[in-house]
Short mmCIF file of N, CA and C in Angstrom, two decimals:
data_model
loop_
_atom_site.label_atom_id
_atom_site.label_comp_id
_atom_site.label_asym_id
_atom_site.label_seq_id
_atom_site.Cartn_x
_atom_site.Cartn_y
_atom_site.Cartn_z
N MET A 1 56.29 -196.14 -253.15
CA MET A 1 55.98 -195.93 -254.59
C MET A 1 57.51 -195.12 -256.08
N SER A 2 57.30 -195.81 -257.40
CA SER A 2 57.86 -196.63 -258.16
C SER A 2 58.48 -194.50 -258.84
N SER A 3 59.72 -195.17 -259.26
CA SER A 3 60.72 -193.71 -259.57
C SER A 3 60.32 -193.65 -261.00
N THR A 4 59.06 -194.47 -261.10
CA THR A 4 59.08 -193.48 -262.25
C THR A 4 57.54 -192.12 -262.50
N TYR A 5 57.23 -192.62 -262.02
CA TYR A 5 56.24 -191.65 -261.02
C TYR A 5 56.54 -189.84 -260.41
N ALA A 6 55.46 -189.54 -260.75
CA ALA A 6 55.37 -188.04 -260.41
C ALA A 6 54.42 -188.06 -259.15
N SER A 7 54.60 -187.32 -258.90
CA SER A 7 54.28 -187.43 -257.61
C SER A 7 53.84 -186.23 -256.61
N VAL A 8 52.22 -185.26 -255.97
CA VAL A 8 52.03 -184.00 -255.17
C VAL A 8 51.34 -184.33 -253.87
N ALA A 9 51.70 -183.26 -252.69
CA ALA A 9 50.18 -183.85 -252.53
C ALA A 9 49.33 -182.26 -251.90
N LYS A 10 47.74 -182.85 -252.22
CA LYS A 10 46.71 -181.25 -252.64
C LYS A 10 46.32 -182.56 -251.51
N ASP A 11 45.53 -181.30 -251.13
CA ASP A 11 44.67 -181.03 -250.40
C ASP A 11 44.68 -182.59 -249.59
N ALA A 12 45.64 -182.71 -248.56
CA ALA A 12 45.64 -184.48 -248.18
C ALA A 12 45.62 -185.23 -248.50
N HIS A 13 46.02 -185.15 -250.02
CA HIS A 13 45.99 -186.53 -250.05
C HIS A 13 47.96 -186.73 -251.26
N MET A 14 47.84 -187.90 -250.94
CA MET A 14 48.73 -187.93 -252.46
C MET A 14 48.40 -188.52 -254.43
N SER A 15 48.72 -187.34 -255.25
CA SER A 15 47.84 -187.48 -256.43
C SER A 15 48.93 -188.11 -257.21
N SER A 16 48.89 -189.23 -258.48
CA SER A 16 49.87 -189.41 -259.15
C SER A 16 49.61 -189.85 -260.32
N TRP A 17 50.97 -189.49 -261.18
CA TRP A 17 50.34 -189.71 -263.15
C TRP A 17 52.03 -190.33 -263.89
N GLN A 18 51.76 -191.06 -264.42
CA GLN A 18 53.15 -191.64 -265.19
C GLN A 18 53.42 -190.84 -265.95
N ALA A 19 55.22 -190.39 -266.05
CA ALA A 19 55.69 -189.73 -266.58
C ALA A 19 56.37 -190.00 -267.75
N HIS A 20 57.13 -190.95 -267.10
CA HIS A 20 57.82 -191.51 -268.54
C HIS A 20 58.16 -193.43 -267.87
N GLU A 21 58.38 -193.99 -269.27
CA GLU A 21 58.94 -195.37 -269.12
C GLU A 21 58.10 -196.02 -267.89
N LYS A 22 58.25 -197.43 -267.55
CA LYS A 22 58.04 -197.87 -266.19
C LYS A 22 59.07 -198.55 -266.19
N SER A 23 60.08 -198.26 -266.00
CA SER A 23 61.43 -199.02 -266.91
C SER A 23 62.25 -197.73 -266.02
N ALA A 24 62.02 -196.45 -265.92
CA ALA A 24 62.99 -195.78 -266.50
C ALA A 24 63.36 -195.04 -264.49
N TRP A 25 64.33 -195.24 -265.31
CA TRP A 25 64.37 -194.54 -263.29
C TRP A 25 65.09 -192.45 -262.96
N ILE A 26 64.39 -192.23 -262.87
CA ILE A 26 64.45 -190.23 -262.19
C ILE A 26 65.45 -189.91 -262.25
N ASN A 27 66.32 -189.42 -263.18
CA ASN A 27 67.64 -188.99 -262.41
C ASN A 27 67.13 -187.25 -261.38
N LYS A 28 66.31 -186.40 -261.74
CA LYS A 28 66.37 -184.96 -261.30
C LYS A 28 64.63 -184.81 -261.21
N MET A 29 64.84 -184.22 -260.18
CA MET A 29 63.43 -183.47 -260.03
C MET A 29 62.74 -181.95 -260.49
N GLN A 30 62.65 -181.48 -260.36
CA GLN A 30 62.66 -179.34 -259.23
C GLN A 30 61.19 -178.94 -260.28
N TYR A 31 60.11 -178.41 -259.94
CA TYR A 31 59.30 -177.79 -259.57
C TYR A 31 59.68 -176.32 -259.72
N LEU A 32 59.26 -175.66 -261.46
CA LEU A 32 59.45 -173.99 -261.88
C LEU A 32 58.59 -173.31 -261.22
N SER A 33 58.18 -172.74 -260.02
CA SER A 33 57.06 -171.98 -260.34
C SER A 33 56.85 -170.26 -260.79
N ASP A 34 58.16 -170.16 -261.55
CA ASP A 34 57.86 -169.55 -262.21
C ASP A 34 56.98 -170.09 -263.60
N ILE A 35 57.49 -170.62 -264.21
CA ILE A 35 55.38 -171.49 -265.45
C ILE A 35 54.98 -172.39 -264.83
N ARG A 36 55.49 -172.84 -263.57
CA ARG A 36 53.87 -173.76 -262.94
C ARG A 36 53.76 -175.02 -263.01
N VAL A 37 55.25 -175.23 -263.77
CA VAL A 37 55.27 -177.30 -263.35
C VAL A 37 57.06 -177.95 -262.91
N LEU A 38 56.31 -179.49 -262.88
CA LEU A 38 57.15 -179.80 -262.62
C LEU A 38 58.21 -181.02 -263.50
N VAL A 39 59.82 -180.22 -263.49
CA VAL A 39 59.99 -180.88 -264.80
C VAL A 39 61.04 -181.88 -263.61
N SER A 40 61.36 -183.39 -265.07
CA SER A 40 61.36 -184.41 -264.38
C SER A 40 62.43 -184.73 -265.26
N CYS A 41 63.38 -185.36 -265.39
CA CYS A 41 64.42 -186.21 -266.38
C CYS A 41 65.09 -188.04 -266.01
N ALA A 42 64.88 -188.82 -266.45
CA ALA A 42 64.90 -189.56 -266.56
C ALA A 42 65.96 -190.70 -267.57
N SER A 43 66.35 -192.19 -267.54
CA SER A 43 66.90 -192.39 -268.26
C SER A 43 66.73 -193.15 -269.80
N ASP A 44 65.32 -192.51 -269.63
CA ASP A 44 64.61 -192.66 -270.56
C ASP A 44 64.57 -192.32 -272.13
N GLY A 45 65.61 -191.31 -272.02
CA GLY A 45 66.18 -190.28 -272.41
C GLY A 45 64.98 -189.12 -272.98
N GLN A 46 64.40 -188.99 -272.04
CA GLN A 46 63.26 -187.95 -272.34
C GLN A 46 62.70 -186.80 -271.04
N ILE A 47 62.31 -185.92 -270.97
CA ILE A 47 62.44 -184.58 -269.98
C ILE A 47 60.55 -184.18 -270.57
N VAL A 48 59.75 -184.58 -269.27
CA VAL A 48 58.54 -184.42 -269.57
C VAL A 48 58.57 -183.77 -268.28
N LEU A 49 57.14 -182.17 -268.57
CA LEU A 49 56.80 -180.93 -267.60
C LEU A 49 56.01 -181.58 -268.25
N SER A 50 55.17 -181.23 -266.57
CA SER A 50 54.35 -182.03 -265.67
C SER A 50 53.35 -180.80 -265.17
N ASP A 51 52.13 -180.42 -265.08
CA ASP A 51 51.00 -180.02 -264.76
C ASP A 51 50.56 -180.88 -262.75
N VAL A 52 51.20 -180.44 -261.78
CA VAL A 52 50.18 -180.30 -260.65
C VAL A 52 49.32 -180.99 -260.54
N VAL A 53 48.92 -179.57 -260.96
CA VAL A 53 46.86 -179.56 -260.36
C VAL A 53 46.49 -180.41 -261.44
N LYS A 54 46.49 -180.40 -262.89
CA LYS A 54 45.41 -181.09 -263.25
C LYS A 54 46.14 -182.71 -263.68
N THR A 55 47.90 -182.32 -262.59
CA THR A 55 48.29 -184.40 -262.29
C THR A 55 48.51 -184.56 -263.55
N ALA A 56 48.74 -184.52 -264.97
CA ALA A 56 49.55 -185.05 -265.77
C ALA A 56 50.55 -184.84 -266.86
N PRO A 57 50.83 -185.23 -267.92
CA PRO A 57 52.08 -184.20 -268.41
C PRO A 57 51.76 -183.55 -268.76
N LYS A 58 52.10 -182.37 -269.42
CA LYS A 58 52.16 -180.99 -270.40
C LYS A 58 52.88 -180.97 -271.09
N VAL A 59 54.05 -181.19 -270.79
CA VAL A 59 55.16 -181.23 -272.62
C VAL A 59 55.95 -181.84 -272.58
N ASP A 60 55.39 -183.65 -273.07
CA ASP A 60 56.63 -184.94 -272.80
C ASP A 60 57.45 -184.82 -274.35
N GLY A 61 57.68 -185.45 -274.89
CA GLY A 61 58.36 -184.87 -276.02
C GLY A 61 59.88 -184.30 -276.50
N LEU A 62 60.17 -184.37 -275.42
CA LEU A 62 61.64 -183.59 -275.27
C LEU A 62 62.72 -184.20 -274.78
N ARG A 63 63.26 -184.88 -276.20
CA ARG A 63 64.63 -186.74 -276.41
C ARG A 63 65.18 -186.49 -276.66
N HIS A 64 66.82 -187.68 -276.19
CA HIS A 64 67.76 -186.64 -276.14
C HIS A 64 67.83 -188.71 -276.75
N ARG A 65 68.69 -188.45 -277.89
CA ARG A 65 69.04 -189.98 -277.53
C ARG A 65 69.42 -191.42 -276.37
N GLY A 66 69.66 -190.31 -275.68
CA GLY A 66 70.53 -191.65 -274.97
C GLY A 66 69.52 -191.13 -273.41
N GLU A 67 70.27 -191.61 -272.32
CA GLU A 67 69.88 -191.02 -270.53
C GLU A 67 69.94 -189.76 -270.42
N VAL A 68 69.21 -188.97 -270.28
CA VAL A 68 69.39 -187.64 -269.35
C VAL A 68 69.90 -187.31 -268.54
N HIS A 69 70.60 -187.04 -267.95
CA HIS A 69 71.50 -186.42 -266.23
C HIS A 69 70.59 -185.09 -265.98
N ASP A 70 71.18 -184.57 -266.98
CA ASP A 70 70.83 -183.22 -265.53
C ASP A 70 69.90 -182.26 -266.20
N PHE A 71 69.04 -181.04 -265.71
CA PHE A 71 68.92 -179.40 -266.63
C PHE A 71 68.74 -178.48 -265.88
N CYS A 72 69.23 -177.17 -266.78
CA CYS A 72 69.22 -176.51 -265.79
C CYS A 72 67.53 -175.07 -266.55
N TRP A 73 66.72 -174.85 -265.16
CA TRP A 73 66.14 -173.71 -266.43
C TRP A 73 66.84 -171.97 -265.77
N LEU A 74 66.81 -171.75 -267.35
CA LEU A 74 67.68 -170.30 -267.53
C LEU A 74 66.19 -169.76 -267.70
N SER A 75 66.04 -168.89 -266.29
CA SER A 75 64.96 -168.02 -265.97
C SER A 75 64.81 -166.74 -267.10
N LYS A 76 65.19 -166.22 -266.64
CA LYS A 76 65.67 -165.50 -267.18
C LYS A 76 65.87 -164.86 -269.11
N VAL A 77 66.23 -166.16 -269.19
CA VAL A 77 66.10 -166.19 -271.48
C VAL A 77 64.56 -167.29 -272.00
N GLN A 78 64.38 -167.45 -271.01
CA GLN A 78 62.88 -168.85 -271.01
C GLN A 78 63.32 -170.09 -271.36
N LEU A 79 65.36 -170.54 -271.19
CA LEU A 79 65.38 -171.31 -272.14
C LEU A 79 66.13 -173.29 -271.56
N LEU A 80 65.31 -173.81 -271.49
CA LEU A 80 66.04 -174.78 -271.34
C LEU A 80 67.44 -175.81 -271.24
N ALA A 81 68.52 -176.21 -270.20
CA ALA A 81 69.49 -177.16 -271.23
C ALA A 81 69.01 -178.19 -270.38
N SER A 82 69.44 -179.10 -270.46
CA SER A 82 69.47 -179.88 -270.19
C SER A 82 71.06 -180.72 -271.35
N CYS A 83 71.54 -181.97 -270.16
CA CYS A 83 72.44 -183.32 -270.52
C CYS A 83 72.39 -183.93 -270.70
N GLY A 84 73.44 -184.88 -271.48
CA GLY A 84 73.61 -186.54 -270.56
C GLY A 84 74.02 -187.78 -271.60
N LEU A 85 74.28 -188.01 -272.34
CA LEU A 85 75.08 -189.22 -272.67
C LEU A 85 75.93 -188.74 -274.54
N GLU A 86 74.45 -188.26 -273.98
CA GLU A 86 75.32 -187.46 -276.01
C GLU A 86 76.56 -186.92 -275.77
N ARG A 87 77.44 -185.42 -275.70
CA ARG A 87 78.60 -185.38 -276.17
C ARG A 87 78.26 -183.96 -276.31
N HIS A 88 77.21 -183.16 -275.72
CA HIS A 88 76.56 -182.03 -276.26
C HIS A 88 75.54 -181.91 -275.35
N ILE A 89 75.11 -180.07 -274.99
CA ILE A 89 73.25 -179.61 -274.13
C ILE A 89 72.96 -179.32 -274.93
N ASN A 90 71.78 -179.37 -274.41
CA ASN A 90 70.45 -178.33 -275.74
C ASN A 90 69.78 -178.54 -274.66
N LEU A 91 69.28 -177.70 -275.46
CA LEU A 91 68.54 -175.96 -275.48
C LEU A 91 67.24 -175.78 -276.19
N TRP A 92 66.11 -175.77 -274.97
CA TRP A 92 64.55 -175.89 -275.20
C TRP A 92 64.16 -174.85 -275.31
N GLN A 93 63.29 -174.54 -275.72
CA GLN A 93 62.24 -173.17 -275.81
C GLN A 93 60.86 -174.23 -275.49
N ILE A 94 60.45 -174.15 -274.18
CA ILE A 94 59.28 -174.78 -273.87
C ILE A 94 58.26 -173.70 -275.12
N PRO A 95 57.27 -174.67 -275.22
CA PRO A 95 56.35 -176.04 -275.38
C PRO A 95 57.71 -176.46 -276.86
N ILE A 96 58.23 -176.14 -277.59
CA ILE A 96 58.82 -177.05 -279.24
C ILE A 96 59.70 -177.36 -278.62
N LYS A 97 59.69 -179.04 -279.37
CA LYS A 97 59.87 -180.15 -279.16
C LYS A 97 61.45 -180.80 -279.56
N THR A 98 61.73 -179.94 -279.92
CA THR A 98 63.31 -180.16 -280.44
C THR A 98 64.64 -178.72 -280.07
N PRO A 99 65.52 -178.78 -279.67
CA PRO A 99 66.07 -178.45 -278.93
C PRO A 99 66.33 -177.08 -280.22
N VAL A 100 66.46 -175.80 -280.14
CA VAL A 100 66.77 -174.35 -280.63
C VAL A 100 67.84 -173.87 -280.62
N TYR A 101 69.21 -174.89 -280.41
CA TYR A 101 70.63 -174.59 -279.99
C TYR A 101 71.25 -176.02 -279.07
N GLN A 102 72.31 -176.60 -279.68
CA GLN A 102 73.15 -177.70 -279.29
C GLN A 102 73.78 -176.91 -278.84
N LEU A 103 74.60 -177.50 -277.60
CA LEU A 103 76.23 -176.66 -277.51
C LEU A 103 77.12 -177.42 -277.49
N ASP A 104 78.30 -177.96 -279.21
CA ASP A 104 78.05 -179.29 -279.01
C ASP A 104 80.27 -179.17 -278.40
N GLY A 105 81.14 -179.52 -278.32
CA GLY A 105 82.76 -179.98 -278.42
C GLY A 105 83.42 -180.13 -277.20
N HIS A 106 82.12 -181.31 -276.88
CA HIS A 106 82.37 -181.46 -275.36
C HIS A 106 83.02 -183.13 -276.05
N GLN A 107 84.62 -183.83 -274.75
CA GLN A 107 84.91 -184.94 -274.65
C GLN A 107 84.52 -185.99 -275.05
N ALA A 108 82.94 -185.78 -273.66
CA ALA A 108 82.63 -187.11 -273.14
C ALA A 108 80.98 -186.45 -273.00
N SER A 109 80.66 -187.67 -272.25
CA SER A 109 79.35 -186.68 -271.72
C SER A 109 78.64 -186.12 -270.36
N LEU A 110 78.19 -185.35 -270.67
CA LEU A 110 77.67 -184.35 -269.40
C LEU A 110 76.90 -185.04 -268.00
N GLN A 111 77.08 -184.03 -266.43
CA GLN A 111 76.67 -185.32 -265.78
C GLN A 111 76.58 -183.38 -265.24
N GLN A 112 76.08 -183.78 -263.75
CA GLN A 112 75.31 -182.46 -263.30
C GLN A 112 77.31 -181.18 -262.75
#
């Protein structure tokens, strides 16, 4: 299976859908049970939230200028924090497609 596809076991068979650009490498995938989405971030600079029941992207367009290395779901405040090649952390309020806050001041790109 290609690294650009999200997949889920459903009724004893696999379903897949394209969530990122074909040439992108997935850096992290995580299922968030409280909002029922599969979140993925990749080298194409996108964060995609996918509906695993409908097997399709639910929210896309959460973009960084460069590769996205990691993300973290903050369930108490319902925010998604993400980091990548840029020297800041973006805080996203789903489904708003622009960061609601940006944590600046880092000296280098951020990773896990």
